[in-house]
Amino acid sequence: MVLWLPTRGDVPLASSALIAEPSDARLPQRLAPWRVTGLQLEMDQVIELLCACMRKQALAPGVVVGCDLGCWATALRFAGSVIARERYLPGVMQSQGVYYARWEPVIEGPDARRLAALVQQMPAASRALSDDNGSPPQLAPSAIVNAVVAGMVDRLVRRGTGAEVSAGHEKKKTAHATERFASVHDHWLHALRTADGAMGGDPAALAHFAAQVREWQRPITLATTSPLRLCFRLEDPDEPEHAEKDAADGASGGAWHVRYLLQAADDPSLLIQVADAWRGRRGAEAPWRRSARVSPVLARPGGGNF
């Protein structure tokens, strides 16, 4: 594999002054490919390694936990937090023509901000590996962090279901899957508890089933990807604004007012009234309409008295 490292002259820069003397600062610095030999770990091995690195600066005398390992250990803690709060759903993904049952994290609100912070903290070394020495890796940091966290969540949930069968053994059984299950739904439920989640069978039937799962997930997907979310604020009846409105409407005093607000997902301090956001703002009505299905009272974007 190829590792892209900052280089001066014919020598890559050391990651720490403990490893090597600083290079000649007069030489220009460039990003260059270096061919290295690595060991690809299974996700279970990755999890065990990161658990050993958790909140440590060294694993043994002379064995220092680097910034990249520390970052992924933090990502593992985040994945564990997502699972502990049951913020995940079953799903289906396709890779190289094979369908896999997957446990997928549901990231929104504070979790989305924590994930964004992980992306910002990720050192460049975490995306330095490449299979090609022609150009540096082009994957965005957010894509890498999202994929790693999703893989951690999937594997940790499987371990909780007792999926200890080796992936190789599971692949041998995949070809006979359609003979062992009454429906693709039964196959999916079984695959969610196997080591690798691979699903065999008719590609057309699997593609149709994957579309069904995506449609089932759609309300959650919309909620987690929406830039806005609906908030409710209960306001005291003694506030002058409501007292004047009650008097103008001929209503008796003492009514509590519920105001409907839209909150920016990436900035909780930003709040705007639904009635204002509705005017010419495409997409602003989505969270409000979902809530209106729960109670007809919520169909009034200006709020209501109770």
mmCIF file of C-alpha atoms in Angstrom:
data_model
loop_
_atom_site.group_PDB
_atom_site.id
_atom_site.type_symbol
_atom_site.label_atom_id
_atom_site.label_comp_id
_atom_site.label_asym_id
_atom_site.label_seq_id
_atom_site.Cartn_x
_atom_site.Cartn_y
_atom_site.Cartn_z
ATOM 1 C CA MET A 1 0.000 0.000 0.000
ATOM 2 C CA VAL A 2 1.012 3.652 -0.398
ATOM 3 C CA LEU A 3 1.307 6.186 2.403
ATOM 4 C CA TRP A 4 1.314 9.865 1.460
ATOM 5 C CA LEU A 5 3.572 11.790 3.840
ATOM 6 C CA PRO A 6 5.002 15.314 4.060
ATOM 7 C CA THR A 7 8.535 15.021 2.703
ATOM 8 C CA ARG A 8 11.673 17.122 2.489
ATOM 9 C CA GLY A 9 14.349 15.983 0.092
ATOM 10 C CA ASP A 10 14.301 12.199 0.047
ATOM 11 C CA VAL A 11 13.138 11.721 3.639
ATOM 12 C CA PRO A 12 9.593 11.806 5.080
ATOM 13 C CA LEU A 13 9.085 14.140 8.029
ATOM 14 C CA ALA A 14 9.069 12.389 11.390
ATOM 15 C CA SER A 15 5.762 12.372 13.246
ATOM 16 C CA SER A 16 7.591 13.194 16.477
ATOM 17 C CA ALA A 17 10.932 14.638 17.520
ATOM 18 C CA LEU A 18 11.404 11.449 19.569
ATOM 19 C CA ILE A 19 11.723 9.446 16.344
ATOM 20 C CA ALA A 20 14.189 11.501 14.335
ATOM 21 C CA GLU A 21 15.954 14.838 14.173
ATOM 22 C CA PRO A 22 14.095 17.659 12.400
ATOM 23 C CA SER A 23 14.837 17.805 8.679
ATOM 24 C CA ASP A 24 16.556 20.705 6.944
ATOM 25 C CA ALA A 25 13.992 23.511 6.972
ATOM 26 C CA ARG A 26 15.656 25.115 3.955
ATOM 27 C CA LEU A 27 14.422 22.310 1.700
ATOM 28 C CA PRO A 28 10.926 22.638 0.184
ATOM 29 C CA GLN A 29 8.216 20.507 1.745
ATOM 30 C CA ARG A 30 5.980 18.361 -0.450
ATOM 31 C CA LEU A 31 3.481 15.533 -0.152
ATOM 32 C CA ALA A 32 5.061 12.368 -1.549
ATOM 33 C CA PRO A 33 4.024 8.690 -1.829
ATOM 34 C CA TRP A 34 5.918 6.076 0.204
ATOM 35 C CA ARG A 35 5.304 2.373 -0.310
ATOM 36 C CA VAL A 36 4.849 0.571 3.011
ATOM 37 C CA THR A 37 3.846 -2.865 4.237
ATOM 38 C CA GLY A 38 0.804 -3.008 6.484
ATOM 39 C CA LEU A 39 -1.440 -5.508 8.217
ATOM 40 C CA GLN A 40 -5.149 -5.212 7.510
ATOM 41 C CA LEU A 41 -7.156 -5.853 10.673
ATOM 42 C CA GLU A 42 -10.655 -7.207 11.058
ATOM 43 C CA MET A 43 -13.094 -4.861 12.797
ATOM 44 C CA ASP A 44 -13.014 -6.996 15.964
ATOM 45 C CA GLN A 45 -9.235 -6.590 16.095
ATOM 46 C CA VAL A 46 -9.558 -2.848 15.497
ATOM 47 C CA ILE A 47 -12.005 -2.566 18.385
ATOM 48 C CA GLU A 48 -9.724 -4.502 20.746
ATOM 49 C CA LEU A 49 -6.741 -2.325 19.789
ATOM 50 C CA LEU A 50 -8.657 0.917 20.259
ATOM 51 C CA CYS A 51 -10.007 -0.256 23.614
ATOM 52 C CA ALA A 52 -6.404 -0.819 24.711
ATOM 53 C CA CYS A 53 -5.521 2.725 23.556
ATOM 54 C CA MET A 54 -8.479 4.385 25.264
ATOM 55 C CA ARG A 55 -7.354 7.444 27.251
ATOM 56 C CA LYS A 56 -3.718 6.330 27.207
ATOM 57 C CA GLN A 57 -0.579 8.049 25.958
ATOM 58 C CA ALA A 58 1.492 4.851 25.812
ATOM 59 C CA LEU A 59 0.736 1.121 25.607
ATOM 60 C CA ALA A 60 4.171 0.065 26.850
ATOM 61 C CA PRO A 61 7.614 1.618 27.320
ATOM 62 C CA GLY A 62 8.519 3.091 23.934
ATOM 63 C CA VAL A 63 5.104 2.313 22.388
ATOM 64 C CA VAL A 64 3.302 5.649 22.106
ATOM 65 C CA VAL A 65 -0.345 6.059 21.108
ATOM 66 C CA GLY A 66 -0.283 8.404 18.108
ATOM 67 C CA CYS A 67 -2.778 11.154 17.383
ATOM 68 C CA ASP A 68 -4.508 9.057 14.733
ATOM 69 C CA LEU A 69 -5.034 6.081 17.063
ATOM 70 C CA GLY A 70 -6.255 8.446 19.769
ATOM 71 C CA CYS A 71 -8.739 9.958 17.333
ATOM 72 C CA TRP A 72 -10.147 6.561 16.372
ATOM 73 C CA ALA A 73 -10.357 5.563 20.043
ATOM 74 C CA THR A 74 -12.541 8.643 20.570
ATOM 75 C CA ALA A 75 -14.630 7.565 17.574
ATOM 76 C CA LEU A 76 -15.104 4.148 19.192
ATOM 77 C CA ARG A 77 -16.346 5.781 22.399
ATOM 78 C CA PHE A 78 -18.794 7.799 20.316
ATOM 79 C CA ALA A 79 -20.026 4.638 18.558
ATOM 80 C CA GLY A 80 -20.483 2.948 21.936
ATOM 81 C CA SER A 81 -22.505 5.927 23.153
ATOM 82 C CA VAL A 82 -24.768 5.705 20.100
ATOM 83 C CA ILE A 83 -25.401 2.022 20.815
ATOM 84 C CA ALA A 84 -25.953 2.522 24.549
ATOM 85 C CA ARG A 85 -28.719 5.012 23.722
ATOM 86 C CA GLU A 86 -30.124 2.687 21.033
ATOM 87 C CA ARG A 87 -29.684 5.267 18.279
ATOM 88 C CA TYR A 88 -29.449 2.801 15.406
ATOM 89 C CA LEU A 89 -31.665 1.024 12.892
ATOM 90 C CA PRO A 90 -31.397 -2.117 10.750
ATOM 91 C CA GLY A 91 -30.740 -1.478 7.067
ATOM 92 C CA VAL A 92 -29.412 -2.920 3.814
ATOM 93 C CA MET A 93 -26.399 -1.870 1.752
ATOM 94 C CA GLN A 94 -24.937 -3.046 -1.538
ATOM 95 C CA SER A 95 -21.222 -3.402 -2.212
ATOM 96 C CA GLN A 96 -19.703 -4.875 -5.383
ATOM 97 C CA GLY A 97 -22.942 -6.601 -6.306
ATOM 98 C CA VAL A 98 -23.493 -8.192 -2.873
ATOM 99 C CA TYR A 99 -26.253 -7.114 -0.477
ATOM 100 C CA TYR A 100 -25.497 -6.892 3.245
ATOM 101 C CA ALA A 101 -27.768 -6.514 6.259
ATOM 102 C CA ARG A 102 -26.378 -3.665 8.347
ATOM 103 C CA TRP A 103 -26.974 -1.929 11.660
ATOM 104 C CA GLU A 104 -26.841 1.784 10.863
ATOM 105 C CA PRO A 105 -26.325 4.662 13.334
ATOM 106 C CA VAL A 106 -28.948 7.408 13.526
ATOM 107 C CA ILE A 107 -27.014 10.655 13.944
ATOM 108 C CA GLU A 108 -28.826 13.899 14.742
ATOM 109 C CA GLY A 109 -28.819 16.824 17.167
ATOM 110 C CA PRO A 110 -25.949 16.731 19.683
ATOM 111 C CA ASP A 111 -24.613 13.538 18.091
ATOM 112 C CA ALA A 112 -24.273 15.312 14.743
ATOM 113 C CA ARG A 113 -22.241 18.049 16.420
ATOM 114 C CA ARG A 114 -20.043 15.489 18.174
ATOM 115 C CA LEU A 115 -19.466 13.713 14.875
ATOM 116 C CA ALA A 116 -18.567 17.018 13.202
ATOM 117 C CA ALA A 117 -16.069 17.676 16.009
ATOM 118 C CA LEU A 118 -14.503 14.254 15.351
ATOM 119 C CA VAL A 119 -14.084 15.182 11.699
ATOM 120 C CA GLN A 120 -12.337 18.410 12.682
ATOM 121 C CA GLN A 121 -10.026 16.562 15.099
ATOM 122 C CA MET A 122 -9.050 13.817 12.648
ATOM 123 C CA PRO A 123 -5.331 14.154 11.813
ATOM 124 C CA ALA A 124 -4.250 14.086 8.186
ATOM 125 C CA ALA A 125 -2.419 10.797 8.817
ATOM 126 C CA SER A 126 -5.812 9.096 9.152
ATOM 127 C CA ARG A 127 -6.471 9.632 5.445
ATOM 128 C CA ALA A 128 -2.921 9.197 4.129
ATOM 129 C CA LEU A 129 -3.279 5.599 2.895
ATOM 130 C CA SER A 130 -3.904 4.883 -0.773
ATOM 131 C CA ASP A 131 -3.753 1.998 -3.230
ATOM 132 C CA ASP A 132 -2.377 4.304 -5.911
ATOM 133 C CA ASN A 133 0.880 6.269 -5.919
ATOM 134 C CA GLY A 134 -0.310 8.514 -8.742
ATOM 135 C CA SER A 135 -2.327 10.950 -6.629
ATOM 136 C CA PRO A 136 -3.054 11.575 -2.932
ATOM 137 C CA PRO A 137 -6.265 10.184 -1.378
ATOM 138 C CA GLN A 138 -9.310 12.212 -2.371
ATOM 139 C CA LEU A 139 -11.812 10.987 0.231
ATOM 140 C CA ALA A 140 -13.236 13.765 2.397
ATOM 141 C CA PRO A 141 -12.538 13.490 6.151
ATOM 142 C CA SER A 142 -16.288 13.411 6.862
ATOM 143 C CA ALA A 143 -16.765 10.408 4.548
ATOM 144 C CA ILE A 144 -13.984 8.507 6.334
ATOM 145 C CA VAL A 145 -15.267 9.255 9.840
ATOM 146 C CA ASN A 146 -18.865 8.409 8.898
ATOM 147 C CA ALA A 147 -17.811 5.089 7.360
ATOM 148 C CA VAL A 148 -15.622 4.115 10.321
ATOM 149 C CA VAL A 149 -18.267 4.997 12.922
ATOM 150 C CA ALA A 150 -20.917 3.116 10.928
ATOM 151 C CA GLY A 151 -18.642 0.064 10.746
ATOM 152 C CA MET A 152 -18.002 0.209 14.489
ATOM 153 C CA VAL A 153 -21.707 0.483 15.303
ATOM 154 C CA ASP A 154 -22.563 -2.423 12.998
ATOM 155 C CA ARG A 155 -19.909 -4.691 14.471
ATOM 156 C CA LEU A 156 -20.596 -3.824 18.114
ATOM 157 C CA VAL A 157 -24.318 -4.490 17.713
ATOM 158 C CA ARG A 158 -23.572 -7.830 16.023
ATOM 159 C CA ARG A 159 -21.316 -8.803 18.900
ATOM 160 C CA GLY A 160 -24.184 -8.036 21.241
ATOM 161 C CA THR A 161 -26.408 -10.469 19.326
ATOM 162 C CA GLY A 162 -23.837 -13.251 19.655
ATOM 163 C CA ALA A 163 -22.621 -13.164 16.030
ATOM 164 C CA GLU A 164 -19.341 -14.993 16.561
ATOM 165 C CA VAL A 165 -19.267 -17.128 13.397
ATOM 166 C CA SER A 166 -16.340 -16.315 11.127
ATOM 167 C CA ALA A 167 -17.086 -14.296 8.003
ATOM 168 C CA GLY A 168 -15.508 -16.968 5.785
ATOM 169 C CA HIS A 169 -17.859 -19.635 7.087
ATOM 170 C CA GLU A 170 -20.831 -17.340 6.547
ATOM 171 C CA LYS A 171 -19.898 -16.731 2.907
ATOM 172 C CA LYS A 172 -19.976 -20.475 2.227
ATOM 173 C CA LYS A 173 -23.526 -20.625 3.520
ATOM 174 C CA THR A 174 -24.764 -17.592 1.585
ATOM 175 C CA ALA A 175 -25.282 -19.523 -1.666
ATOM 176 C CA HIS A 176 -27.828 -21.780 0.045
ATOM 177 C CA ALA A 177 -29.625 -18.939 1.829
ATOM 178 C CA THR A 178 -32.753 -18.964 -0.324
ATOM 179 C CA GLU A 179 -33.283 -22.640 0.505
ATOM 180 C CA ARG A 180 -33.209 -22.026 4.268
ATOM 181 C CA PHE A 181 -35.538 -19.004 4.620
ATOM 182 C CA ALA A 182 -39.228 -18.605 3.847
ATOM 183 C CA SER A 183 -38.795 -15.002 2.682
ATOM 184 C CA VAL A 184 -36.167 -12.358 2.062
ATOM 185 C CA HIS A 185 -37.379 -10.659 5.262
ATOM 186 C CA ASP A 186 -36.490 -13.754 7.297
ATOM 187 C CA HIS A 187 -33.129 -13.887 5.541
ATOM 188 C CA TRP A 188 -32.512 -10.224 6.460
ATOM 189 C CA LEU A 189 -33.346 -10.767 10.128
ATOM 190 C CA HIS A 190 -30.970 -13.714 10.208
ATOM 191 C CA ALA A 191 -28.191 -11.816 8.403
ATOM 192 C CA LEU A 192 -28.399 -9.009 10.972
ATOM 193 C CA ARG A 193 -27.132 -11.536 13.529
ATOM 194 C CA THR A 194 -24.368 -13.117 11.432
ATOM 195 C CA ALA A 195 -20.717 -12.125 11.284
ATOM 196 C CA ASP A 196 -20.685 -10.292 7.946
ATOM 197 C CA GLY A 197 -24.380 -9.824 7.129
ATOM 198 C CA ALA A 198 -24.059 -11.082 3.528
ATOM 199 C CA MET A 199 -27.364 -11.938 1.841
ATOM 200 C CA GLY A 200 -27.645 -14.330 -1.087
ATOM 201 C CA GLY A 201 -30.524 -14.916 -3.456
ATOM 202 C CA ASP A 202 -32.183 -13.361 -6.490
ATOM 203 C CA PRO A 203 -30.588 -9.925 -7.177
ATOM 204 C CA ALA A 204 -33.904 -8.454 -8.357
ATOM 205 C CA ALA A 205 -35.698 -9.568 -5.189
ATOM 206 C CA LEU A 206 -32.886 -8.208 -3.020
ATOM 207 C CA ALA A 207 -32.921 -4.868 -4.865
ATOM 208 C CA HIS A 208 -36.689 -4.613 -4.355
ATOM 209 C CA PHE A 209 -36.311 -5.461 -0.675
ATOM 210 C CA ALA A 210 -33.539 -2.867 -0.239
ATOM 211 C CA ALA A 211 -35.885 -0.240 -1.701
ATOM 212 C CA GLN A 212 -38.579 -1.302 0.792
ATOM 213 C CA VAL A 213 -36.161 -0.890 3.689
ATOM 214 C CA ARG A 214 -35.128 2.565 2.476
ATOM 215 C CA GLU A 215 -38.784 3.601 2.278
ATOM 216 C CA TRP A 216 -39.349 2.276 5.811
ATOM 217 C CA GLN A 217 -36.381 4.322 7.026
ATOM 218 C CA ARG A 218 -37.461 7.445 5.135
ATOM 219 C CA PRO A 219 -39.115 9.351 8.044
ATOM 220 C CA ILE A 220 -35.970 8.936 10.158
ATOM 221 C CA THR A 221 -33.725 9.793 7.212
ATOM 222 C CA LEU A 222 -35.655 13.016 6.572
ATOM 223 C CA ALA A 223 -35.510 13.980 10.242
ATOM 224 C CA THR A 224 -31.765 13.397 10.542
ATOM 225 C CA THR A 225 -30.820 15.112 7.273
ATOM 226 C CA SER A 226 -33.130 18.115 7.608
ATOM 227 C CA PRO A 227 -31.269 21.381 8.351
ATOM 228 C CA LEU A 228 -34.161 22.413 10.623
ATOM 229 C CA ARG A 229 -36.145 20.852 13.439
ATOM 230 C CA LEU A 230 -39.384 21.878 15.126
ATOM 231 C CA CYS A 231 -39.352 23.255 18.684
ATOM 232 C CA PHE A 232 -42.131 24.297 21.050
ATOM 233 C CA ARG A 233 -41.908 27.160 23.534
ATOM 234 C CA LEU A 234 -44.529 27.502 26.276
ATOM 235 C CA GLU A 235 -45.016 31.183 27.122
ATOM 236 C CA ASP A 236 -46.480 32.630 30.322
ATOM 237 C CA PRO A 237 -50.018 34.082 30.002
ATOM 238 C CA ASP A 238 -48.891 37.134 31.969
ATOM 239 C CA GLU A 239 -46.575 38.267 29.170
ATOM 240 C CA PRO A 240 -47.866 41.629 27.828
ATOM 241 C CA GLU A 241 -47.898 40.402 24.225
ATOM 242 C CA HIS A 242 -50.407 37.638 24.999
ATOM 243 C CA ALA A 243 -52.498 39.767 27.359
ATOM 244 C CA GLU A 244 -53.013 42.374 24.611
ATOM 245 C CA LYS A 245 -53.856 39.683 22.039
ATOM 246 C CA ASP A 246 -56.390 38.030 24.385
ATOM 247 C CA ALA A 247 -58.044 41.388 24.982
ATOM 248 C CA ALA A 248 -58.238 42.114 21.245
ATOM 249 C CA ASP A 249 -59.761 38.689 20.597
ATOM 250 C CA GLY A 250 -62.243 39.049 23.447
ATOM 251 C CA ALA A 251 -60.729 36.022 25.160
ATOM 252 C CA SER A 252 -60.404 35.679 28.894
ATOM 253 C CA GLY A 253 -56.948 36.089 30.350
ATOM 254 C CA GLY A 254 -54.779 33.339 31.696
ATOM 255 C CA ALA A 255 -54.309 31.328 28.509
ATOM 256 C CA TRP A 256 -50.889 29.787 28.001
ATOM 257 C CA HIS A 257 -49.414 30.288 24.538
ATOM 258 C CA VAL A 258 -47.389 27.656 22.687
ATOM 259 C CA ARG A 259 -45.118 29.156 20.052
ATOM 260 C CA TYR A 260 -43.821 26.991 17.213
ATOM 261 C CA LEU A 261 -40.212 27.606 16.261
ATOM 262 C CA LEU A 262 -37.701 26.177 13.822
ATOM 263 C CA GLN A 263 -34.205 25.510 15.142
ATOM 264 C CA ALA A 264 -31.113 25.191 12.973
ATOM 265 C CA ALA A 265 -29.669 21.693 13.324
ATOM 266 C CA ASP A 266 -26.090 22.982 13.224
ATOM 267 C CA ASP A 267 -26.722 25.993 15.505
ATOM 268 C CA PRO A 268 -29.271 25.414 18.316
ATOM 269 C CA SER A 269 -29.126 29.104 19.270
ATOM 270 C CA LEU A 270 -30.736 30.081 15.936
ATOM 271 C CA LEU A 271 -34.535 30.083 16.299
ATOM 272 C CA ILE A 272 -37.167 31.496 13.941
ATOM 273 C CA GLN A 273 -40.950 31.355 14.090
ATOM 274 C CA VAL A 274 -42.606 28.778 11.868
ATOM 275 C CA ALA A 275 -45.023 31.384 10.497
ATOM 276 C CA ASP A 276 -42.094 33.530 9.353
ATOM 277 C CA ALA A 277 -40.081 30.643 7.951
ATOM 278 C CA TRP A 278 -43.066 29.345 5.995
ATOM 279 C CA ARG A 279 -43.129 32.379 3.731
ATOM 280 C CA GLY A 280 -41.154 31.459 0.608
ATOM 281 C CA ARG A 281 -38.800 29.080 2.416
ATOM 282 C CA ARG A 282 -38.684 25.745 0.609
ATOM 283 C CA GLY A 283 -38.143 22.818 2.975
ATOM 284 C CA ALA A 284 -38.930 24.805 6.133
ATOM 285 C CA GLU A 285 -42.382 23.201 6.359
ATOM 286 C CA ALA A 286 -41.108 19.609 6.519
ATOM 287 C CA PRO A 287 -40.609 19.214 10.320
ATOM 288 C CA TRP A 288 -43.791 21.186 11.035
ATOM 289 C CA ARG A 289 -45.912 19.018 8.728
ATOM 290 C CA ARG A 290 -44.587 15.848 10.374
ATOM 291 C CA SER A 291 -45.664 17.170 13.782
ATOM 292 C CA ALA A 292 -49.072 18.267 12.429
ATOM 293 C CA ARG A 293 -49.866 14.591 11.813
ATOM 294 C CA VAL A 294 -49.645 14.014 15.572
ATOM 295 C CA SER A 295 -52.114 16.757 16.564
ATOM 296 C CA PRO A 296 -54.385 18.999 14.437
ATOM 297 C CA VAL A 297 -53.570 21.865 16.814
ATOM 298 C CA LEU A 298 -50.070 21.904 15.348
ATOM 299 C CA ALA A 299 -51.509 22.728 11.920
ATOM 300 C CA ARG A 300 -51.557 26.411 12.953
ATOM 301 C CA PRO A 301 -48.021 27.672 12.219
ATOM 302 C CA GLY A 302 -48.516 30.757 14.392
ATOM 303 C CA GLY A 303 -48.973 28.707 17.568
ATOM 304 C CA GLY A 304 -51.985 28.370 19.837
ATOM 305 C CA ASN A 305 -53.495 29.137 23.229
ATOM 306 C CA PHE A 306 -54.229 26.443 25.803
#
